[in-house]
Coordinates of C-alpha atoms in Angstrom, one line a residue:
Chain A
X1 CA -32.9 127.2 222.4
X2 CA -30.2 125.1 220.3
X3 CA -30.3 127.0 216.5
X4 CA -30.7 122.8 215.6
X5 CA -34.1 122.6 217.7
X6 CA -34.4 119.2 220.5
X7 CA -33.6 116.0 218.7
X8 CA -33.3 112.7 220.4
X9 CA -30.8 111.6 217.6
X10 CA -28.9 112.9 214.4
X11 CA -28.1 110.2 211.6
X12 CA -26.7 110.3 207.7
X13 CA -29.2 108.5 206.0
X14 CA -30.0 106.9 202.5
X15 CA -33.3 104.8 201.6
X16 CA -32.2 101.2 200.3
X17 CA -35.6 101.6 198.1
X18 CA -34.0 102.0 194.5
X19 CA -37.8 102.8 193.4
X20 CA -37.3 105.5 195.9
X21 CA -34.0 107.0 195.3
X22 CA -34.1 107.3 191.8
X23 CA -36.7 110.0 192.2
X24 CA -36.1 111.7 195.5
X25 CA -34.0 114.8 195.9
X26 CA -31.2 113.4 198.0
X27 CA -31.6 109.9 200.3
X28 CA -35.4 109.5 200.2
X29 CA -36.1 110.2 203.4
X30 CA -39.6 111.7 203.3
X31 CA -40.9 109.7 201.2
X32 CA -39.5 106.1 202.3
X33 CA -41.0 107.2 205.6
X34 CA -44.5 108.0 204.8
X35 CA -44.5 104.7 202.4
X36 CA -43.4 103.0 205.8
X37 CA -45.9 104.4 207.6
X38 CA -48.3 103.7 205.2
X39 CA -47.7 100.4 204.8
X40 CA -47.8 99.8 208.3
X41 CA -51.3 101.6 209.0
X42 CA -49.1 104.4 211.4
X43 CA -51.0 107.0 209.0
X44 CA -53.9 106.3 206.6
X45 CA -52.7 109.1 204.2
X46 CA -50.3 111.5 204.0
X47 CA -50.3 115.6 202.9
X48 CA -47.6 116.1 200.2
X49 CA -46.5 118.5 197.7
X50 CA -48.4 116.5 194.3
X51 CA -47.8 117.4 190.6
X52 CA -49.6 120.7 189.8
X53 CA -51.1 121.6 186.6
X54 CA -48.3 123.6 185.7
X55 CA -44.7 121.9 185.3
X56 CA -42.9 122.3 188.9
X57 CA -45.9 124.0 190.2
X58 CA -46.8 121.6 193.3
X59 CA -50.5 121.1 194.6
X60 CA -51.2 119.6 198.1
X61 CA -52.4 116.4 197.2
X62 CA -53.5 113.5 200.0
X63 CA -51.3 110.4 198.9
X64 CA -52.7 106.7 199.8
X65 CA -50.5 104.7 198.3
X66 CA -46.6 104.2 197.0
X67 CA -47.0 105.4 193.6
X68 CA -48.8 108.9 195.0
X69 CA -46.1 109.4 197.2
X70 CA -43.6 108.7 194.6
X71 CA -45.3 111.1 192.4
X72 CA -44.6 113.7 194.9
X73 CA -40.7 113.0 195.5
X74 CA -38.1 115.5 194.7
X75 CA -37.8 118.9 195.9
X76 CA -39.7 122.0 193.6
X77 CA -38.6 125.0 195.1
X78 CA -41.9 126.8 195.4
X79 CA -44.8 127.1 197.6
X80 CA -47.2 123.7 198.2
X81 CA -49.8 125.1 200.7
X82 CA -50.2 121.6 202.2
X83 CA -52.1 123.0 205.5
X84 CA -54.8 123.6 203.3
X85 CA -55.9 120.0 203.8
X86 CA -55.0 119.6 207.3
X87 CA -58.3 119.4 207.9
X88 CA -60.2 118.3 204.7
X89 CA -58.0 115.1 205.4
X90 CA -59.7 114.2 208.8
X91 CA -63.4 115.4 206.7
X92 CA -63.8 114.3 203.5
X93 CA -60.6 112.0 203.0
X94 CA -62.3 110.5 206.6
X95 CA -58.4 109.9 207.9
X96 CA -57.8 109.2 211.1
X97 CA -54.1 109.0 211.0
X98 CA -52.4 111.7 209.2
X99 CA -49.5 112.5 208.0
X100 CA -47.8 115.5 206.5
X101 CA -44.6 116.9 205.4
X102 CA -43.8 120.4 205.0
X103 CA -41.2 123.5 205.8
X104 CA -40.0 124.5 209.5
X105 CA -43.3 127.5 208.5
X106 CA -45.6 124.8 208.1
X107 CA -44.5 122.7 210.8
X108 CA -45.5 125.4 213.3
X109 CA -48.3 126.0 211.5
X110 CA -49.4 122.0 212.5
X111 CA -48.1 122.5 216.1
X112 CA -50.7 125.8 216.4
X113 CA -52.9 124.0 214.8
X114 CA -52.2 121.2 217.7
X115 CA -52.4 123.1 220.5
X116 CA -54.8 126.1 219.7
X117 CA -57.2 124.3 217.3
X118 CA -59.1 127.7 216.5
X119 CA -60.9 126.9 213.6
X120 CA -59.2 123.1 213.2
X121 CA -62.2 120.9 214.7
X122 CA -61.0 116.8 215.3
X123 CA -57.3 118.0 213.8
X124 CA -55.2 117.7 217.3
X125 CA -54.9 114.0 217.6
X126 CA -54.8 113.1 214.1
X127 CA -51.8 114.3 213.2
X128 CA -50.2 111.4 212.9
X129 CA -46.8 112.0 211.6
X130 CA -45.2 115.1 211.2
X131 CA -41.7 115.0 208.4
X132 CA -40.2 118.5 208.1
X133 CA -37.7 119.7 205.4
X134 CA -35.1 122.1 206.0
X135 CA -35.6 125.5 204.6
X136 CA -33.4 129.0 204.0
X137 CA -36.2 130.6 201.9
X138 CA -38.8 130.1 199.4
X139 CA -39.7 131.5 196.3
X140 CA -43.1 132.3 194.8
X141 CA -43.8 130.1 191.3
X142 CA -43.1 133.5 189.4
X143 CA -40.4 133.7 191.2
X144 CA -39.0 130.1 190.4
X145 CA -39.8 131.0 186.9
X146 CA -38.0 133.9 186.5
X147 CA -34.7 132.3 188.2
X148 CA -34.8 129.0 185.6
X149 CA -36.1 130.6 182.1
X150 CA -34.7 134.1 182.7
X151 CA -31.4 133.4 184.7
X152 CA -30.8 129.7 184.0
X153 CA -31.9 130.2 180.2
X154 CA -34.3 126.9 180.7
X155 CA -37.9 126.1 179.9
X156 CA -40.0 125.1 182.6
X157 CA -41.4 122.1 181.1
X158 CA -37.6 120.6 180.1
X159 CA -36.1 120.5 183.2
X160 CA -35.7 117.1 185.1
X161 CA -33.9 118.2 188.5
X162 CA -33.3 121.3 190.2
X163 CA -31.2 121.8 193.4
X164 CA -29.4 124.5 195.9
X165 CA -26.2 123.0 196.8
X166 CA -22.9 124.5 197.0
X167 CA -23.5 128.2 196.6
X168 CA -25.6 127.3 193.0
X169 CA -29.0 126.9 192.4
X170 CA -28.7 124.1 189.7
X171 CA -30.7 123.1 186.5
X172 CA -30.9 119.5 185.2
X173 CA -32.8 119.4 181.8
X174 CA -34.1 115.9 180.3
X175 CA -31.7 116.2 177.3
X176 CA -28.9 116.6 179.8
X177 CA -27.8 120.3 179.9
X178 CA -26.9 121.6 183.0
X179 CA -27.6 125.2 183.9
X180 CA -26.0 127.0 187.3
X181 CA -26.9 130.5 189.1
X182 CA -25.1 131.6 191.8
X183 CA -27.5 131.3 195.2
X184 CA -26.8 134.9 196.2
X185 CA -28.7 136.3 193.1
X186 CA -31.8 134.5 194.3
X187 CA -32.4 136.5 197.4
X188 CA -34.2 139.1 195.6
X189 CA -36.8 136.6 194.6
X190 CA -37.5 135.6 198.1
X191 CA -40.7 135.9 199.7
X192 CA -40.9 138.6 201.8
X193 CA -42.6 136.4 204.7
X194 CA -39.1 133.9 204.7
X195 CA -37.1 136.6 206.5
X196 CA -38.8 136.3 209.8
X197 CA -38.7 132.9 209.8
X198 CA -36.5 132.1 212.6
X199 CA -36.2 128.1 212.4
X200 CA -33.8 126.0 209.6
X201 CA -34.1 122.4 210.4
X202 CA -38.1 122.5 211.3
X203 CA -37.7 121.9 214.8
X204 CA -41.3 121.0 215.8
X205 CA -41.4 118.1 212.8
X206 CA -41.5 114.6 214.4
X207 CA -38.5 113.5 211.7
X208 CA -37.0 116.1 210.0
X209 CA -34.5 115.9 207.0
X210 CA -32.7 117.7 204.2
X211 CA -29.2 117.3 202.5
X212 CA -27.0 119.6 204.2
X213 CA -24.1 117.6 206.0
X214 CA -24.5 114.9 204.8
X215 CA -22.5 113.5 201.5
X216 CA -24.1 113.5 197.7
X217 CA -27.1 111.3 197.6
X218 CA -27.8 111.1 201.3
X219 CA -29.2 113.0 203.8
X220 CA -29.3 114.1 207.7
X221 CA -32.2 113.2 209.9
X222 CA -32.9 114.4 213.0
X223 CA -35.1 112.3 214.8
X224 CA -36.9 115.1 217.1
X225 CA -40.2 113.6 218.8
X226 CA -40.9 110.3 220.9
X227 CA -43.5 109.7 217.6
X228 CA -40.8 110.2 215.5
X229 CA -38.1 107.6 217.3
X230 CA -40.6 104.8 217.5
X231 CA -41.2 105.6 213.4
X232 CA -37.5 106.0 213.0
X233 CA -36.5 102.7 214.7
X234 CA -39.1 100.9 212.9
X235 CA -37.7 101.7 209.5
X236 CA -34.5 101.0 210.6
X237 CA -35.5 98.0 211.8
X238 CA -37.3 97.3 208.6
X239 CA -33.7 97.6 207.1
X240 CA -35.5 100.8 204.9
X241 CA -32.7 102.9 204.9
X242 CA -28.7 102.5 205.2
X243 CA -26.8 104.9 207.7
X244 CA -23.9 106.6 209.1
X245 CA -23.0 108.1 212.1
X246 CA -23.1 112.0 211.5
X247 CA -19.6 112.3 212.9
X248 CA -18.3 110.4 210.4
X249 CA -19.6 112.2 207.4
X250 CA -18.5 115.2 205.7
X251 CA -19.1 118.1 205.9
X252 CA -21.2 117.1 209.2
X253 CA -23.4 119.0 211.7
X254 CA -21.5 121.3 211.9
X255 CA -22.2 122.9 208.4
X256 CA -25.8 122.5 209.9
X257 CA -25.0 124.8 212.4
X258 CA -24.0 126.9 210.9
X259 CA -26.5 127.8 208.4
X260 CA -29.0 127.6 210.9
X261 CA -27.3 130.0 212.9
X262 CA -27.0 132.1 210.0
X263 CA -30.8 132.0 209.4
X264 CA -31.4 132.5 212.4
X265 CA -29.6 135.4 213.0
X266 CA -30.5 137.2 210.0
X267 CA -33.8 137.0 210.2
X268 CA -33.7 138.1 214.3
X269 CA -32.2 141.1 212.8
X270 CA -35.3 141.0 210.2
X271 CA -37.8 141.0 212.8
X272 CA -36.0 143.6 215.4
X273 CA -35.6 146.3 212.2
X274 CA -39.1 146.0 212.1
X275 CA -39.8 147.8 215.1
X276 CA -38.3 150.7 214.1
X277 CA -39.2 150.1 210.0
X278 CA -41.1 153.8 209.5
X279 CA -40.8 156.9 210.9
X280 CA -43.5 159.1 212.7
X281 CA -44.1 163.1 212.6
X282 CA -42.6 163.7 216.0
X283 CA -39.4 161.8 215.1
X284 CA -40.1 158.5 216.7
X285 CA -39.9 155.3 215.0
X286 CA -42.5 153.7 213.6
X287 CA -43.0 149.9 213.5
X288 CA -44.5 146.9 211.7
X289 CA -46.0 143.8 213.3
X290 CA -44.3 141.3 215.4
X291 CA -45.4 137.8 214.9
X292 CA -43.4 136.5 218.2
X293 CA -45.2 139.3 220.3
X294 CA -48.7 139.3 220.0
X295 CA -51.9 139.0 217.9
Chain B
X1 CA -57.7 116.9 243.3
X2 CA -58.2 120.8 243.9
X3 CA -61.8 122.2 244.3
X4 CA -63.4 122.4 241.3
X5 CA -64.2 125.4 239.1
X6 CA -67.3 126.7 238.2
X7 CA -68.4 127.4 234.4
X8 CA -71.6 128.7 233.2
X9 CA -72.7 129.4 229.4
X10 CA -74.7 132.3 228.5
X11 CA -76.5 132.1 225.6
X12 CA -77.1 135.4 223.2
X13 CA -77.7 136.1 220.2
X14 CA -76.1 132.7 218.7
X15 CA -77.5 129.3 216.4
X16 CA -76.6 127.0 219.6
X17 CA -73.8 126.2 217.8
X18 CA -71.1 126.7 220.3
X19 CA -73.1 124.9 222.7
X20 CA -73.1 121.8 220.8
X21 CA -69.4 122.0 220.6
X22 CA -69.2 121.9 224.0
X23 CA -71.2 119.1 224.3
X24 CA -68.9 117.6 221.0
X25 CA -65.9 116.7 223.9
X26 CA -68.6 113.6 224.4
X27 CA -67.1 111.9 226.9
X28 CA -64.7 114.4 227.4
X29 CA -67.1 116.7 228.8
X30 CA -68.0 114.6 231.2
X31 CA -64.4 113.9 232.4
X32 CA -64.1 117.8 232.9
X33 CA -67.6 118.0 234.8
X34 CA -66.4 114.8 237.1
X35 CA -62.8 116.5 237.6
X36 CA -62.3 120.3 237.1
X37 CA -65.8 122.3 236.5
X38 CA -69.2 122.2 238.0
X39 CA -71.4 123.6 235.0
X40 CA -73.4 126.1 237.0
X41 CA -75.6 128.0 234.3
X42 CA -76.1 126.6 230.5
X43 CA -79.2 126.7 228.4
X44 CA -80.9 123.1 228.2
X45 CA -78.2 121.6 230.2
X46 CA -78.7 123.0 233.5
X47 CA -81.8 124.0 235.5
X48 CA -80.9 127.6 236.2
X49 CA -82.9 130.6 235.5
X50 CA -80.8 133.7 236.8
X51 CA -77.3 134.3 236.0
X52 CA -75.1 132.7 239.2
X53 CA -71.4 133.6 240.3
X54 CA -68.9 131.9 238.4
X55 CA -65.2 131.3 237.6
X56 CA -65.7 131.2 233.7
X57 CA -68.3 132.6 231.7
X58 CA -68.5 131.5 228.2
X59 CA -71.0 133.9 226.6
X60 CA -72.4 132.6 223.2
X61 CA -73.4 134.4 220.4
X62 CA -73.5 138.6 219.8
X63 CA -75.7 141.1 221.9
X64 CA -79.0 142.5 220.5
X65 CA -79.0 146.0 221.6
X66 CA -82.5 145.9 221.1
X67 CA -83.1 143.1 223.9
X68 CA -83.4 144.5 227.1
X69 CA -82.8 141.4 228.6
X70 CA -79.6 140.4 226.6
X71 CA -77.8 143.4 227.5
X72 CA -78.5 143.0 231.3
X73 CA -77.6 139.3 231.6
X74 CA -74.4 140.2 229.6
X75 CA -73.6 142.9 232.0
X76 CA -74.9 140.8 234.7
X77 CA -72.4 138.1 233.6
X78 CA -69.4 140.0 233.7
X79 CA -70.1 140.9 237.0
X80 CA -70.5 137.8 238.8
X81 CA -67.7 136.1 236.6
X82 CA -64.1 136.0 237.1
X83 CA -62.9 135.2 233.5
X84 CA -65.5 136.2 230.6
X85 CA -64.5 134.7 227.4
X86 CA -66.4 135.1 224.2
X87 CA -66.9 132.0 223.2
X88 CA -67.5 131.5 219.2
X89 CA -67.4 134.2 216.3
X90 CA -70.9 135.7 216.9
X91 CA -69.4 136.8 220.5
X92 CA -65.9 137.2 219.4
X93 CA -66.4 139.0 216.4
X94 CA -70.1 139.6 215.5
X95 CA -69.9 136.5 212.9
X96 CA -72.7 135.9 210.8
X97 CA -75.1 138.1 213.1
X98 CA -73.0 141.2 211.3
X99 CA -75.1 140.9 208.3
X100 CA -78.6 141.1 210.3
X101 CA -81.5 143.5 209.0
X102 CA -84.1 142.7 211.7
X103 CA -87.3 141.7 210.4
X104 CA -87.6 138.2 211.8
X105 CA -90.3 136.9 212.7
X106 CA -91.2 136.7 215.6
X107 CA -89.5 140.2 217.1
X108 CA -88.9 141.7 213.8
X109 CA -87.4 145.2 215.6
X110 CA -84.3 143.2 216.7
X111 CA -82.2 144.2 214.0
X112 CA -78.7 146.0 216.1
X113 CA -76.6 142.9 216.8
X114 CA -72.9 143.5 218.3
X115 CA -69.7 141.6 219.4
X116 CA -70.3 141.7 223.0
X117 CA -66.6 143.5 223.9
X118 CA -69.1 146.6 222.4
X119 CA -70.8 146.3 225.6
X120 CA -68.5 144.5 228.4
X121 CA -64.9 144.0 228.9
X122 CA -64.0 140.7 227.7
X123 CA -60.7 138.8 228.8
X124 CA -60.5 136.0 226.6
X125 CA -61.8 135.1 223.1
X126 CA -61.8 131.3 220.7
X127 CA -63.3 132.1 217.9
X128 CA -64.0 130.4 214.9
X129 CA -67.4 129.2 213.4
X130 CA -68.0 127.3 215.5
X131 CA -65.3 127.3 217.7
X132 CA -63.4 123.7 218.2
X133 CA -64.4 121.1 221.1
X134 CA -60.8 120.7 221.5
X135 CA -60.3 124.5 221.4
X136 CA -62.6 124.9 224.6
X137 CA -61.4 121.7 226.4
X138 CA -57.7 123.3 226.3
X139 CA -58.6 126.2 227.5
X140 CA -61.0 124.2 230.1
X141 CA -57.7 122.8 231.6
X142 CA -56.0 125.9 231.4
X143 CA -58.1 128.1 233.4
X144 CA -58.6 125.4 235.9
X145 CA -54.5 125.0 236.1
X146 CA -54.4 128.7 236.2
X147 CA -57.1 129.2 239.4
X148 CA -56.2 126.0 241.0
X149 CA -52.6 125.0 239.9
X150 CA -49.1 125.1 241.7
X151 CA -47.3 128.3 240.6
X152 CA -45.4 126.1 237.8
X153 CA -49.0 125.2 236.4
X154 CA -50.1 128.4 236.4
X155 CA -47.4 130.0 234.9
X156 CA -48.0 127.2 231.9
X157 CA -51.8 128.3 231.5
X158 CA -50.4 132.1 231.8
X159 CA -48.1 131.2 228.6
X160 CA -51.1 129.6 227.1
X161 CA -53.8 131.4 227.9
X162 CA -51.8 134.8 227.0
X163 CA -52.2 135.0 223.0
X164 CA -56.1 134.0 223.2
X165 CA -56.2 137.2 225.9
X166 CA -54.0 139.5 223.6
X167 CA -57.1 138.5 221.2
X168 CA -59.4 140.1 223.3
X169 CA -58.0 143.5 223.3
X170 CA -56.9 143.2 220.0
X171 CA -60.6 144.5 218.9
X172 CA -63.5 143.2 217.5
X173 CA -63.8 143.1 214.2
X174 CA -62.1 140.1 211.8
X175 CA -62.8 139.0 208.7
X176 CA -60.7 137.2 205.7
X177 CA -59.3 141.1 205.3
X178 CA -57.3 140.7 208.6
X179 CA -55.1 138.4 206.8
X180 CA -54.6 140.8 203.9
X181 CA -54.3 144.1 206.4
X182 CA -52.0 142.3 209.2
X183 CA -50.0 139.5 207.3
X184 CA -49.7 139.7 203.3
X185 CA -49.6 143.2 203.4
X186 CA -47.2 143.3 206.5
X187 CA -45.0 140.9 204.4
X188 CA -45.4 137.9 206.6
X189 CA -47.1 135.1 205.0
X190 CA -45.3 132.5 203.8
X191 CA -48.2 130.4 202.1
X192 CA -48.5 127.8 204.2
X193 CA -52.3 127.6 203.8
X194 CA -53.4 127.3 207.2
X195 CA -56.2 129.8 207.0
X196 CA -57.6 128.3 203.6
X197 CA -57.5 125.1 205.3
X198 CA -58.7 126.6 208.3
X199 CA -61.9 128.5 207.3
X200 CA -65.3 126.8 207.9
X201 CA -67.5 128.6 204.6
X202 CA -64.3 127.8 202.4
X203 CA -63.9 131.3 201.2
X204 CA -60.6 131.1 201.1
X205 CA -58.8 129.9 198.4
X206 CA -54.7 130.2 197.8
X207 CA -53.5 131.9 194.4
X208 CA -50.1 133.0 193.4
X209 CA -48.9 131.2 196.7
X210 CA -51.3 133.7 199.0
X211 CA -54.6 133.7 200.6
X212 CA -57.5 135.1 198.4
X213 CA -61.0 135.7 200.3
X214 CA -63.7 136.0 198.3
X215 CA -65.8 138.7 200.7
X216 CA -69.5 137.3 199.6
X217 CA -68.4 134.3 201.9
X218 CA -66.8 135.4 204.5
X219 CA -68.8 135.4 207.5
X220 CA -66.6 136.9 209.8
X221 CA -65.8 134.2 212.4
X222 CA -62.2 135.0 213.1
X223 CA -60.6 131.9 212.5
X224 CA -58.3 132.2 209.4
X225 CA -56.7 135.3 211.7
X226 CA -56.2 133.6 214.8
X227 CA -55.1 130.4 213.2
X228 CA -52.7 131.9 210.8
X229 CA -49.0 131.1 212.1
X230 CA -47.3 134.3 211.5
X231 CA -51.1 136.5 213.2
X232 CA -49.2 135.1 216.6
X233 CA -46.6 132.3 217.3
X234 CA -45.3 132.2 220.8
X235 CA -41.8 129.7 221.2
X236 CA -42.2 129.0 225.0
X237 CA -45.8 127.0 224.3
X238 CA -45.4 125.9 220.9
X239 CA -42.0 124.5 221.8
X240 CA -43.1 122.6 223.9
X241 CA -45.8 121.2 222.5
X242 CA -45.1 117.4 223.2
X243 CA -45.4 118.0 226.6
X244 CA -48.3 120.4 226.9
X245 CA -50.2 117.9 225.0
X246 CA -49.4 115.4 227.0
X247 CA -50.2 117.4 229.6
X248 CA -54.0 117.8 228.3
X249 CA -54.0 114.4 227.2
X250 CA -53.3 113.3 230.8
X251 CA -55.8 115.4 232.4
X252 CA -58.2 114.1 230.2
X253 CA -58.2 110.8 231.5

């Protein structure tokens, strides 16, 4: 399969909501859509990554309305467990429609959860809507801590913006400092589980989106599902979000590519080393667990 | 429409549970009994006393060595069934009826309850506590497609059907600790909270971005494990997974 996943289209795209942009990580996508969506009863509620109790610590929260969802904007480069509430969304949030964003990881997670519903009772046709993010790696919340108070010489609770762009892992603070580390020393901090991940883009999402490609500000959609082209042409319709052709952009899809291939690749290599990680008596290698093989 | 396939349910040692759920497909259930299955053997649904031949047997709940009659209808079962599939935790896994002591009133000396893979070959397990309606209905479909389909049909239910095999002889124990012994420890989870989310006693919860089981809770159903993402995750299905649901969907009505 294609490193980009099957998309019906790929667009450079920027929400027209200023309420929106001014708080979203690049062009709004995610959350313009779900407010969409929202508003036009497509979902009842959608899973997002909420304000935790600690600063840039998210919490899956179930957002309702516009001012929930725009609590949840912007990227914090940590883990939001939002599958937790896959199902307490359909229970005791009583949702019929539901939608949820999350990393290419969680996306699968949703499409098991679809078509194997093990332990996820009345889930498989409620999933409404599906966004997915684009993802190299996570980091734990230690992790993320370490990288802005120890590296980036910022606390926590001061900084405005962060963001991966360029080779730096960037630090905006609320009285305007800027701190930068390069990206490379951030792969130590990476979650072991990240490098057998062999998807970029989230290529089971119904909509996926993320910045690379596209130009400062904006970002590139692919529009992957039939679900997600009738929610796509809706918005569009609905004049929510301004657009260019992704051949016309800079630095295009094909820096998508190749990232995606370099993900991908990496992390093959990841999970083929593991079959011969240890070493037995006789001489004969010794392996870990492959996810993509069996239980 | 091909001929129909036959399912049975055998009930064991189990709270009825997973017969309910079968009956939760509403009128679902009745769209696979008018279509795909004749349900030849189920407690309180069908007028059967001794186990018949069948296509699918779905065996509830665990086996109480200490019931003569249990053990011989479960070995009784296997034999005159094509597929056996242990359907639920208590089958799967043992499930609550791990923690038994005996002493209940009224046959008190029943007290040795086992996953029934202890005591037959099984070829296909859905566990969870209790198991989902749409869970069985899928796999329903499959096994139908799979004994009755074209060759491209029944190379689809082969692909599906595979992982929920691959179960079977994985073993027959799982608990909360699978997730700690196969995944966290193995370095694959990625936090995505699918088995907090996923388990029905809510003994999960997810600290420092991980599972965390608390082990009073856990009644060993098997459905954080097999619902996990990184437990199994095979591309050909889930890639597809517009068009296998479609798929059910249109079978379904």
């Amino acid at each position: 399969m294609d490193v980009l996943g099957n998309y019906k289209s790929a667009i450079s795209a920027r929400s027209t909501d200023k309420d929106i942009t001014k708080k979203s990580q690049d062009g709004g996508i995610i959350t313009t859509l779900f407010a969409y969506a929202l508003e036009e009863g497509i979902i009842d509620g959608a899973i997002v990554a909420g304000p935790g109790d600690e600063p840039w610590k998210p919490e899956p929260v179930v957002a309702t309305t516009k001012a929930e969802l725009l609590a949840a904007a912007g990227t914090r480069y940590t883990i939001s467990p939002n599958l937790y509430l896959i199902k307490e969304a359909t229970r005791s949030y009583g949702l019929d429609r539901v939608g949820i964003v999350g990393t290419p990881c969680q996306m699968q997670a949703v499409r098991k959860a679809q078509l194997y519903p093990i332990g996820m009772r009345d889930v498989d046709d409620k999933i409404a809507l599906a966004l997915g993010i684009y993802c190299m790696e996570n980091l734990s919340y230690q992790a993320l801590e370490a990288i802005v108070e120890d590296h980036c010489n910022q606390k926590m609770e001061s900084v405005k913006k962060m963001d991966i762009g360029k080779g730096k892992f960037t630090v905006y603070t609320e009285r305007g400092a800027v701190s930068q580390m390069p990206l490379k020393l951030i792969h130590k901090y990476v979650q072991p589980g990240c490098n057998v991940c062999l998807d970029y883009v989230a290529n089971l999402a119904d909509i996926s989106s993320g910045s690379v490609g596209s130009p400062d500000g904006w970002s590139t959609v692919f529009v992957r599902s039939m679900k997600g082209n009738a929610v796509w042409d809706g918005a569009i319709a609905a004049g929510l979000f301004e657009t260019k052709p992704m051949d016309q952009v800079k630095p295009g899809l094909d820096l998508v590519t190749k990232l995606a291939t370099e993900k991908i690749t990496k992390n093959q290599k990841n999970v083929d080393a593991r079959k011969t990680f240890g070493l037995k008596a006789d001489g004969t290698a010794k392996g870990l667990r492959n996810p993509y093989e069996s239980p | 429409m091909a001929e129909k396939i036959t399912i049975g349910e055998l009930h064991l040692s189990g709270c009825t549970g997973c017969l309910v759920t079968l009956a939760d497909n509403y009128e679902g259930l009745f769209k696979l009994l008018d279509d795909y299955a004749d349900l030849v053997y189920a407690l309180t649904l069908v007028d059967v006393r001794h186990v018949p031949e069948m296509d699918v047997c779905l065996v509830e709940g665990s086996c109480c060595l200490n019931d003569k009659i249990s053990v011989e209808e479960l070995k009784e079962a296997r034999e005159k069934s094509k597929v056996l599939v242990a359907y639920g935790g208590c089958a799967a896994y043992g499930n609550i009826t791990r923690f038994c002591r005996g002493g209940q009133w009224n046959q008190p000396g029943h007290e040795a309850f086992v996953p029934i893979s202890e005591v037959v070959d099984v070829d296909l397990y859905i566990p969870s506590c209790p198991p989902c309606p749409q869970q069985v209905r899928n796999v329903a479909v499959m096994a139908f497609l799979l004994l009755r389909g074209n060759e491209e049909q029944k190379n689809l239910a082969t692909a599906y059907l595979t992982p929920l095999m691959q179960l079977a002889q994985r073993g027959n124990e799982a608990c909360g600790c699978d997730l700690m012994y196969d995944v966290i420890n193995q370095g694959l989870c990625m936090g995505c909270g699918t088995c907090a989310g996923t388990c029905p006693v809510r003994a999960i919860t997810m600290e420092y971005g991980k599972p965390n089981v608390n082990r009073d809770l856990c009644i060993k159903c098997g459905a954080c494990y097999s619902q996990c993402p990184r437990s199994w995750f095979n591309f050909d299905v889930m890639n597809n997974y517009e068009g296998i649901m479609d798929a059910i969907k249109g079978a379904m009505q």
